XYZ file of C-alpha atoms in Angstrom:
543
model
C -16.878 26.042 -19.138
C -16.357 27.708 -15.944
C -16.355 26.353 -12.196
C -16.100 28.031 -9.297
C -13.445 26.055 -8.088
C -11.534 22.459 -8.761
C -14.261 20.406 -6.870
C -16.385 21.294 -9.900
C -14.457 20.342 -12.559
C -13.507 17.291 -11.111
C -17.062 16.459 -10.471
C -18.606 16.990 -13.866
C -15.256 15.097 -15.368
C -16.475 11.583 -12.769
C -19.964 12.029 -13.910
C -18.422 11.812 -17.525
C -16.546 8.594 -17.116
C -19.930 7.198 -15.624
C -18.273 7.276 -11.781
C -20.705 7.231 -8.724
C -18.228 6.613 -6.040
C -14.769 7.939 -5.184
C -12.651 6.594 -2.021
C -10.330 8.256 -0.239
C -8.952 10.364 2.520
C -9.820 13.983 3.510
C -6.807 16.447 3.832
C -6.297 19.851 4.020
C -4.514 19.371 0.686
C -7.804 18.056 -1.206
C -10.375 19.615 1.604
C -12.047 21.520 -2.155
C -12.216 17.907 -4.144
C -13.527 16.062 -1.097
C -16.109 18.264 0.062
C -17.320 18.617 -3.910
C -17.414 15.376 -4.250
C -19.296 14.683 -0.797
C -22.041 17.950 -1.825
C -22.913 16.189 -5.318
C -26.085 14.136 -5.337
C -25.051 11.764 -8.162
C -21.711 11.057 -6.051
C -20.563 8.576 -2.651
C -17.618 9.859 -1.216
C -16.064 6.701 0.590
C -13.884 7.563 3.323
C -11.526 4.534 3.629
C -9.018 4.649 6.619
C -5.314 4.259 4.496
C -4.749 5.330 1.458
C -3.672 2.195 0.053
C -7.017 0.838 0.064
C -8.104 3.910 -1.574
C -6.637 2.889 -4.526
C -6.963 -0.619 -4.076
C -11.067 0.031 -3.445
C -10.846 2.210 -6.757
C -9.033 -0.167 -8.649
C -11.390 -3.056 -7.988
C -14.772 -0.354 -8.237
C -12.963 -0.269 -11.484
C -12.887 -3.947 -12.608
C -15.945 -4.845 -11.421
C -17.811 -2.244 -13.792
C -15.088 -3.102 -16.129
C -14.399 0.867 -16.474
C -12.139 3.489 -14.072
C -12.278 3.841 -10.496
C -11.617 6.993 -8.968
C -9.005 7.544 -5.533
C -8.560 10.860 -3.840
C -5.622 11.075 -1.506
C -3.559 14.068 0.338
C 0.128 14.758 -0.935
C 3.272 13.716 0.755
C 3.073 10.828 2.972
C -0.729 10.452 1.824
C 0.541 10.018 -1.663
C 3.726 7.394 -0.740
C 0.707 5.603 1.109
C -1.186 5.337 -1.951
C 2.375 4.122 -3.829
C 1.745 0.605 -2.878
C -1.147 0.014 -3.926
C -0.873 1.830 -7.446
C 2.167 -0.663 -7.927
C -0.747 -3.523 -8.108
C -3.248 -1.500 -10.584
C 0.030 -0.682 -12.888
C 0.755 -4.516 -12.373
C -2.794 -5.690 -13.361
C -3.276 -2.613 -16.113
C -6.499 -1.788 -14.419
C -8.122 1.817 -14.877
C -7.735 4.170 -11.615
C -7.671 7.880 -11.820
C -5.768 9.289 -8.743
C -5.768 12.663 -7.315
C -3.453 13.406 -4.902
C -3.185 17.019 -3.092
C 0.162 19.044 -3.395
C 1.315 21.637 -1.725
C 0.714 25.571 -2.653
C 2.213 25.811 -6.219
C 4.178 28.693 -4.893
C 6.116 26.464 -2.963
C 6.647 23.759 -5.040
C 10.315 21.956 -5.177
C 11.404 24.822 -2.868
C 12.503 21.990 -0.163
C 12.018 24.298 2.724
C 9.691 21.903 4.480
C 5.889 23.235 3.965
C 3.684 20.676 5.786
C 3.181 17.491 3.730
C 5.392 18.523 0.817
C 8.165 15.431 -0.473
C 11.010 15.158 -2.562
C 9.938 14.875 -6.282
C 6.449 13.555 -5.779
C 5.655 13.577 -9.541
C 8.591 11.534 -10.007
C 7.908 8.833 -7.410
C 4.524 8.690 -8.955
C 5.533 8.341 -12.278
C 7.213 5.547 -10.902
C 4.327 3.671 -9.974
C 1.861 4.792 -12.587
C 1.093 5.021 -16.120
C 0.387 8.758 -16.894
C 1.576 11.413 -13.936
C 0.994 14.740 -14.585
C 0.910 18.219 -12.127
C -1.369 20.976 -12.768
C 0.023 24.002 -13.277
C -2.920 26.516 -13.702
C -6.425 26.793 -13.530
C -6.560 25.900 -17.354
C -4.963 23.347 -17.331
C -6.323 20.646 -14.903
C -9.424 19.749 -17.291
C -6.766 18.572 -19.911
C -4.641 17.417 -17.371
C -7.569 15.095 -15.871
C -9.071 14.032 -19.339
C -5.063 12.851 -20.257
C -5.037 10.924 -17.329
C -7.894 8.938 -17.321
C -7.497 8.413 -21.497
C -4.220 6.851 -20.361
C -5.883 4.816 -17.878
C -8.200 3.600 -19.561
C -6.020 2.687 -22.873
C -4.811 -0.397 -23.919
C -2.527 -2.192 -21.675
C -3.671 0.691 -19.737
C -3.238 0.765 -15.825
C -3.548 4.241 -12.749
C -2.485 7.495 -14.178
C -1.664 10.030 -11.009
C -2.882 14.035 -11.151
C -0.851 16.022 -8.328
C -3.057 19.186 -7.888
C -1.813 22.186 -5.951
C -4.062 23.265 -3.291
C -3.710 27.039 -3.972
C -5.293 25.728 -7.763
C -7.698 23.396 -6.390
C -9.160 26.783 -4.791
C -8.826 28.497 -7.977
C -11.917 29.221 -10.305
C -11.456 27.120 -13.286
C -11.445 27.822 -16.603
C -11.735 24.619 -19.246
C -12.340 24.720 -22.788
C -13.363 20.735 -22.874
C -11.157 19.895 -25.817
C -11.116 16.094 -26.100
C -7.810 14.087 -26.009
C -7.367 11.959 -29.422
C -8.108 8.109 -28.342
C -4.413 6.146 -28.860
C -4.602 4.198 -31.931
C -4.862 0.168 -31.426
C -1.850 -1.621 -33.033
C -2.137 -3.775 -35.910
C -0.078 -6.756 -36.652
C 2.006 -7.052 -39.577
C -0.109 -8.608 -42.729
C 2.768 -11.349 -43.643
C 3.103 -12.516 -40.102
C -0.999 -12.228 -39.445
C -1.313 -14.109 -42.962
C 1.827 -16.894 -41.766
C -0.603 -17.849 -38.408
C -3.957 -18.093 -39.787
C -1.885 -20.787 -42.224
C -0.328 -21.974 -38.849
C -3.493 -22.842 -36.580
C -5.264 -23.781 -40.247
C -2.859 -26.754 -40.133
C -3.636 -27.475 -36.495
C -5.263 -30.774 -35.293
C -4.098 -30.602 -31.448
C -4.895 -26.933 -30.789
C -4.781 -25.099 -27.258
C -5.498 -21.577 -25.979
C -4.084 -19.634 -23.595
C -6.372 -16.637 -22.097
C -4.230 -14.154 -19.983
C -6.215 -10.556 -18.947
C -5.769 -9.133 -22.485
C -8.351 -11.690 -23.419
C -11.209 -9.966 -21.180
C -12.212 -7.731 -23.533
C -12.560 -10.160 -26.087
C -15.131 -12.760 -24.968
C -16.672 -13.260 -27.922
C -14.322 -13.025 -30.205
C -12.609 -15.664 -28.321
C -15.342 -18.371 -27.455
C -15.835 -17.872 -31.556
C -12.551 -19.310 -31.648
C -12.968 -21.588 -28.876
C -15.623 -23.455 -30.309
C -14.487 -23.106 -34.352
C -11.583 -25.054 -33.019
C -12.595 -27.721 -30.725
C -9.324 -26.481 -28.771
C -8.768 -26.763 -25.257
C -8.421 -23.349 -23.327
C -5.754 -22.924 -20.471
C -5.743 -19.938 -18.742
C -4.027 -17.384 -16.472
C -5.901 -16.380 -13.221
C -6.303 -13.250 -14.779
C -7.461 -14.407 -17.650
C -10.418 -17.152 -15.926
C -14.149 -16.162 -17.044
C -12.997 -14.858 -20.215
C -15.036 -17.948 -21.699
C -17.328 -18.957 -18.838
C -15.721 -21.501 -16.666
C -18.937 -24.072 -16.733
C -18.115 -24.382 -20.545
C -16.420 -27.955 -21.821
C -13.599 -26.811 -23.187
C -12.298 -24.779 -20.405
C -9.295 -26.181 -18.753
C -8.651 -23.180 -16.741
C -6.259 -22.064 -14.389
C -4.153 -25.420 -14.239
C -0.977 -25.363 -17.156
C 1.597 -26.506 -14.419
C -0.720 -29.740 -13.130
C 0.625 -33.072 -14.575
C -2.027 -33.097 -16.919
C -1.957 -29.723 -17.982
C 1.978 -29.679 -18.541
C 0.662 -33.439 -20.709
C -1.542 -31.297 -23.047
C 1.086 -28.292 -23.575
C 3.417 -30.916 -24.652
C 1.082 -32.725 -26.740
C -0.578 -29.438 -28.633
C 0.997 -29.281 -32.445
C -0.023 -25.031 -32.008
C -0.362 -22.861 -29.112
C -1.998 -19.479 -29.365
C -1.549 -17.216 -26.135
C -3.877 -13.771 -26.149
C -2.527 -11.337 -23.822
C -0.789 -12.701 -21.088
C 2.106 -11.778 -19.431
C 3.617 -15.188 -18.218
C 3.977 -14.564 -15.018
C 6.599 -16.886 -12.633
C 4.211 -18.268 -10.305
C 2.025 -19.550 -13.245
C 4.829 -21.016 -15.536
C 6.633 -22.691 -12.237
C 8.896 -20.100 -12.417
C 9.508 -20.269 -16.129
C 10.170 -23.921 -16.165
C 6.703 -24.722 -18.027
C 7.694 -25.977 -21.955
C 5.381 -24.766 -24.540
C 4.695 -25.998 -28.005
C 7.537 -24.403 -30.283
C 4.350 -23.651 -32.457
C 3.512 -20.359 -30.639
C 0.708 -17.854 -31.888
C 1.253 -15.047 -29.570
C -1.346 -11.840 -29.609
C -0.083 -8.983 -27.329
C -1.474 -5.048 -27.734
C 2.146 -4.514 -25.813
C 4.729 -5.248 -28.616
C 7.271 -5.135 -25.473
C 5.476 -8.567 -24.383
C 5.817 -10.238 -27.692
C 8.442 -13.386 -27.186
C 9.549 -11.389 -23.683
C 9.335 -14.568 -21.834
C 8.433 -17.772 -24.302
C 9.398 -17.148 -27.998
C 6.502 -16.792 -30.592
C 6.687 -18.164 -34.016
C 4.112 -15.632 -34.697
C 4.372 -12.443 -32.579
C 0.761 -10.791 -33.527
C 1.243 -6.524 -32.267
C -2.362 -5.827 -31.814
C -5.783 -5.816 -30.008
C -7.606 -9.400 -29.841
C -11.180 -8.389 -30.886
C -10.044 -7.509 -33.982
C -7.711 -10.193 -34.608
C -8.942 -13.193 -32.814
C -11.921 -12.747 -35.730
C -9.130 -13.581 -38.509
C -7.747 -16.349 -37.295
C -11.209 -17.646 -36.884
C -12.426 -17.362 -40.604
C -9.422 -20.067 -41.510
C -9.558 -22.613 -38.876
C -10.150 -26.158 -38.723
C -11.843 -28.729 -36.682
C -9.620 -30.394 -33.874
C -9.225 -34.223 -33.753
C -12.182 -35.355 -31.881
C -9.979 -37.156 -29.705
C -8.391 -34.479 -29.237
C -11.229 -32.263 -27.729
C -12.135 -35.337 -25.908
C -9.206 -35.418 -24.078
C -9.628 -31.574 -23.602
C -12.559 -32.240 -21.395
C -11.090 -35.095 -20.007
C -8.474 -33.432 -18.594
C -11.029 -30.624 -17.748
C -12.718 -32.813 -15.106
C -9.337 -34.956 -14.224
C -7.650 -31.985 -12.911
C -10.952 -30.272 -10.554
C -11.644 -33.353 -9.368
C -7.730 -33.595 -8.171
C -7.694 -30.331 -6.433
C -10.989 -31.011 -4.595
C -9.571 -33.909 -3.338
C -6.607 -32.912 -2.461
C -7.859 -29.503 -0.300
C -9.766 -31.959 2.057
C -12.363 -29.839 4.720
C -11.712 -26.668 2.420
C -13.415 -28.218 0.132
C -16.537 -27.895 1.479
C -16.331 -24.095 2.107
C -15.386 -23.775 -1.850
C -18.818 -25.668 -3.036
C -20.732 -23.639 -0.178
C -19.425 -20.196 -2.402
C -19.990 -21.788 -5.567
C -23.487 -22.702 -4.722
C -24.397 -19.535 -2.466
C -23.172 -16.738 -4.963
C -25.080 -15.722 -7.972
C -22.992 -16.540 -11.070
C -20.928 -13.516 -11.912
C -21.200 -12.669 -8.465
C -17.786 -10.999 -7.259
C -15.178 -12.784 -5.585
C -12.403 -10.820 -4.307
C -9.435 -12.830 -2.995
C -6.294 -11.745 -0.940
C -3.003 -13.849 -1.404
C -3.768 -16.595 0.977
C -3.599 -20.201 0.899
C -7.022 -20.665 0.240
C -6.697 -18.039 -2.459
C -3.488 -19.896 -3.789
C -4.655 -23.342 -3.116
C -8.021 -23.554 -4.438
C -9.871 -19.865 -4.800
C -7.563 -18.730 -7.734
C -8.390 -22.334 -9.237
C -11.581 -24.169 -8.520
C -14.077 -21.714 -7.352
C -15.702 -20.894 -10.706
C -15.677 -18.134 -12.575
C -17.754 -17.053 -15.360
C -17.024 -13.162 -16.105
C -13.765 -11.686 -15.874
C -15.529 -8.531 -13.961
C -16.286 -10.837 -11.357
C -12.465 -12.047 -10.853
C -10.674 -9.432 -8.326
C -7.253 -10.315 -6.880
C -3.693 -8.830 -6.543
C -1.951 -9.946 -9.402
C 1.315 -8.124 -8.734
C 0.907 -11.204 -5.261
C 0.750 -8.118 -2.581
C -1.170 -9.288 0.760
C -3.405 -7.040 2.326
C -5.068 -5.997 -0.418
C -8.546 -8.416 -0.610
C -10.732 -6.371 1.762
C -10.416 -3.096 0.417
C -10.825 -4.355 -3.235
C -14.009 -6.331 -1.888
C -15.340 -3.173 -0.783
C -14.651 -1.133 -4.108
C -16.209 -3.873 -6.111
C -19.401 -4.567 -3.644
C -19.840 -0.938 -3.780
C -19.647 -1.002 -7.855
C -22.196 -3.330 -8.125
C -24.625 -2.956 -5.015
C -27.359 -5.399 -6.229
C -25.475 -8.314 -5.599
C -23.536 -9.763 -3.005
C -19.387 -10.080 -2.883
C -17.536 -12.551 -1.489
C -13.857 -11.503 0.317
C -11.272 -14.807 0.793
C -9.176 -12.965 3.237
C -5.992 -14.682 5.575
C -5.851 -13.665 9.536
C -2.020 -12.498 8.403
C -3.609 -10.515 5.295
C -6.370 -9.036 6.841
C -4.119 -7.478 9.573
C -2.324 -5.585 7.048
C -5.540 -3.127 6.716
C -7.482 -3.932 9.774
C -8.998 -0.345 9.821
C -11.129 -1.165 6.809
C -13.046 -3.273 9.114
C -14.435 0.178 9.858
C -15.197 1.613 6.862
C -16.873 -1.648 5.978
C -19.052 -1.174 9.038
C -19.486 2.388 7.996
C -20.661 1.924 4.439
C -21.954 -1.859 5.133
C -22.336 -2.812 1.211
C -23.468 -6.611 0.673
C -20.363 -8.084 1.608
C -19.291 -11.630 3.234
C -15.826 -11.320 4.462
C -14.258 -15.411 4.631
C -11.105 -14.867 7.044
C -9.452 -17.891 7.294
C -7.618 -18.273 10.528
C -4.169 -20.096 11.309
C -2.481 -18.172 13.470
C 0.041 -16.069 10.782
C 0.902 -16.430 7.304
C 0.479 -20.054 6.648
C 2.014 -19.976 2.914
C 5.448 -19.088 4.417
C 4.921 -20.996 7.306
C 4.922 -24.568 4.887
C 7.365 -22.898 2.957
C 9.745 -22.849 6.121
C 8.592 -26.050 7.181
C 8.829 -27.661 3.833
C 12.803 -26.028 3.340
C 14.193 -25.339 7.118
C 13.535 -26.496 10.204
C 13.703 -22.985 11.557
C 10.153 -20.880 11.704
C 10.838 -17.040 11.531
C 8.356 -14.413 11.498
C 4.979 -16.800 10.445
C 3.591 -17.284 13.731
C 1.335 -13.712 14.652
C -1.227 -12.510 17.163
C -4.178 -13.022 16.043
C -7.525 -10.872 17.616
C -10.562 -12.852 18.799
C -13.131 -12.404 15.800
C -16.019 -12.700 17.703
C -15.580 -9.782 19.820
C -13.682 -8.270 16.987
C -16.445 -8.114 14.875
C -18.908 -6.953 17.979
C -16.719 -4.006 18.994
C -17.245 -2.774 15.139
C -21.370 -3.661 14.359
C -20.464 -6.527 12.340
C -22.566 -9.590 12.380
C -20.372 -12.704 12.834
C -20.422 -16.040 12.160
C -17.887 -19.409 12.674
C -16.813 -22.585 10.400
C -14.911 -24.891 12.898
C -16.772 -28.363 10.608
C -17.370 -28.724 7.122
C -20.495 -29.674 7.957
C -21.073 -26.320 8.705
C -19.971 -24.596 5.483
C -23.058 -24.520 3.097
C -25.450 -22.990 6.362
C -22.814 -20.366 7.300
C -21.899 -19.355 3.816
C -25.793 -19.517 2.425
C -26.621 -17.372 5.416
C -24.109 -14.734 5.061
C -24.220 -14.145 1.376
C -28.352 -13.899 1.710
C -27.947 -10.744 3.714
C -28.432 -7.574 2.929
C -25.175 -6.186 4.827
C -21.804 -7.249 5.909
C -20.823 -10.501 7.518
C -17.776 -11.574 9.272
C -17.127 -15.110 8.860
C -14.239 -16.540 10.574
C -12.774 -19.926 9.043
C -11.058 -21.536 11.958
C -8.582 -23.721 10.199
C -7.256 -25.742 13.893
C -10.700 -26.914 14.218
C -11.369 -27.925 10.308
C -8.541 -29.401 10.384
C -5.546 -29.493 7.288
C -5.570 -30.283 3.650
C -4.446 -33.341 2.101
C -1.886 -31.514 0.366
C -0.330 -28.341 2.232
C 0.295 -25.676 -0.488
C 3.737 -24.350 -0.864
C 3.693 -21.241 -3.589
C 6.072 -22.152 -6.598
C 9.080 -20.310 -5.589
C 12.880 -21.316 -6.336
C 14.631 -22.031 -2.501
C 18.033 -22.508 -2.962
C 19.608 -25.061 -1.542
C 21.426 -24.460 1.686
């Protein structure tokens, strides 16, 4: 196939993977792509205003249609920009194909300073990126873009980075459309697949543990749910995999007393695809059951942090199914307790979050279910978001998992702009939201169904307890913060306050009802504090 120039390939390649919308920047290094991209009728070009929340936008366009996100950024500094935010996507394994501009291939690695050119781009990309490729002729980049987003979008998967030279990106193309071979999925070893079905067989205290790897395998793993009686623990990435209304769901809550009761209780554990991450193991101090069925397509994270009796190399759907056909029944005390515990531990955490409380059950009542919520790291996030607000598809559950702030607004606009039927929620921090105040604008500019929840204390409250909780000294927490009101004026943005939590359910109902973008400012002085401040569950040491 031939195109007149790289905007065309790249084009017809989106329309392949099912893309409608790419964000990014425009640059004299990707001026061909963006303009392309802009011309096509089937395409959204999204001009964000950093390109961090390019790829952040992409990444979360990306899990909301639980396929690959597109982010176009210029070369250089535009591509260190981008760096950040790729860390997060390689951190989560989430699908995003980014193009980046480079400078004329004539000049490449000569060092003499040609506008935007840096010091071994490709190799700060690889860095922070699955697959990272350059093209190198006008034959090439077809391959080159079909690699990348097969790498992307393989298992454990995560952004694969295309550096295209502008003189190339100018260049008629020639592609021949050969496919790239699909990586093969593992498959564990028969003696130690054949040793855990025997294991969990012999099982009468069974638990689950969901981490992201389970997403894909809903089915496959609410058949094993529910053959079991067990009770199902999960990571936050790892919440909706089984709806979160269902009995047996524990959810997001190993390190509560009562989880931590049940881990030690369970005679077998089996863990699908998680990675164990510190601030959802108490920093590796959670004990689990020495009785440990662990399923991992990344042999790398097999017994990496907790050992596995049973390390099983391969993809859940296909072998969640054989541990199924041989398992037993749970005690019925045993699920009993499952859903005691179930309730026990939601109904602690709403107590305990006081007035927030009421702006969580305004969400959960206003959103349709599988609606989006995107949440940045911030203590309602932490506290209660990542927790209690229910979640019943995984597509549906957008946060930083690598714990970056800043991020939540541009991911809410990638995944409101993924799925433009229904409305999407943002839980955004007055500290967070700073980070990429510009978006503000392209949120005006675009203005997908969007409610944007800033709660406001003045700075970053999680490091502000965390100061006050090990120091009496405060350093760097306490920050200007903008008046929201006239904020949200100055940019077209209709606005709304929660100073009462009588107020929550009207505000929130309101907002998520609309057919654009809200503002809603959460003024935490005037709601007053939580019964319990939240302090993240990081080691201090002691001074």
């Amino acid at each position: 196939m031939r195109y007149d120039h790289g905007g065309g390939l790249l084009t017809a390649h989106l329309k392949s993977l099912g893309v409608d919308t790419v964000f990014g920047i425009v640059s004299v290094h990707n001026l061909p792509l963006v303009e392309a991209v802009e011309a096509d009728p089937e395409l959204r070009f999204v001009p964000v205003r950093h390109e961090a929340s390019a790829v952040n936008a992409a990444d979360a366009y990306g899990r909301a249609r639980g396929s690959i996100g597109c982010a176009l950024t210029s070369t250089g500094t535009g591509a260190g920009n981008a760096a950040g935010s790729l860390i997060e996507a390689l951190s989560s394994g989430t699908a995003v194909l980014h193009i980046t501009g480079q400078v004329e291939s004539a000049h490449l690695g000569s060092g003499r300073g040609f506008i935007h050119e840096t010091k071994d781009q490709l190799g700060m990309l690889a860095a922070v990126s699955a697959y990272a490729a350059t093209v190198t002729s006008a034959r090439d980049a077809g391959r080159v873009l079909r690699e990348a987003s097969a790498a992307a979008l393989a298992v454990p998967g995560g952004p694969a980075s295309v550096e295209w030279p502008i003189d190339l990106q100018y260049a008629a193309q020639e592609d021949d459309g050969e496919t790239v071979p699909l990586a093969e999925l593992p498959v564990p070893d028969p003696s130690e697949l054949a040793a855990a079905r025997e294991l969990l067989a012999s099982a009468r205290r069974p638990l689950i543990w969901a981490g992201g790897g389970a997403n894909t395998a809903r089915d496959q793993l609410l058949a094993l749910l529910e053959a079991t009686g067990a009770g199902l623990l999960t990571s936050n990435s790892g919440r909706g995999a089984v709806p979160e209304d269902h009995e047996q769901v524990v959810g997001n809550f190993a390190t509560t007393p009562a989880g931590r009761a049940l881990l030690a209780d369970a005679d077998v554990l089996v863990t699908v695809g998680t990675h164990f991450r510190s601030n959802e193991t108490a920093d590796y101090g959670l004990r689990l059951p020495g009785a440990h069925i662990q399923i991992d397509a990344d042999a790398a994270a097999l017994g990496r942090v907790y050992p596995a009796r049973h390390g099983l190399h391969g993809d859940a759907r296909a072998v969640l199914p054989s541990l199924t056909e041989t398992a037993v029944r749970a005690d019925t005390d045993w699920t009993d307790r499952v859903r005691r515990v179930r309730d026990e531990v939601r109904t602690a955490l709403h107590d305990g979050i006081g007035p927030q409380a009421a702006i969580c059950d305004a969400l959960a009542g206003a959103l349709p279910r599988g609606s989006v919520v995107a949440r940045d790291v911030t203590i309602p996030s932490s506290a209660w978001g990542n927790r209690l607000l229910p979640i019943h598809d995984p597509r549906a559950n957008v946060f930083p998992r690598g714990g970056g702030i800043g991020q939540g607004l541009a991911m809410g606009i990638g995944a409101a702009l993924a799925r433009p039927d229904e409305p999407t929620v943002v839980i955004a921090g007055d500290g967070g939201l700073a980070v990429h105040l510009g978006e503000l604008l392209t949120l005006a500019q675009e203005r997908p169904r969007l409610t944007l929840v800033v709660f406001n204390d003045g700075g970053y409250g999680v490091l502000r307890n965390m100061q006050a909780t090990y120091t009496e000294r405060r350093s760097g927490v306490d920050l200007f913060t903008p008046d929201f009101a006239r904020l949200a004026a100055a940019c077209s943005l209709p606005y709304a306050r929660i100073g009462d939590a009588s107020e929550a359910a009207k505000v929130i109902d309101a907002a998520v009802a609309s057919d654009g973008p809200t503002l809603v400012e959460v003024d935490l002085a005037a709601l007053g504090p939580m019964k319990n401040p939240f302090t993240p569950p990081v080691k201090i040491p002691a001074r």
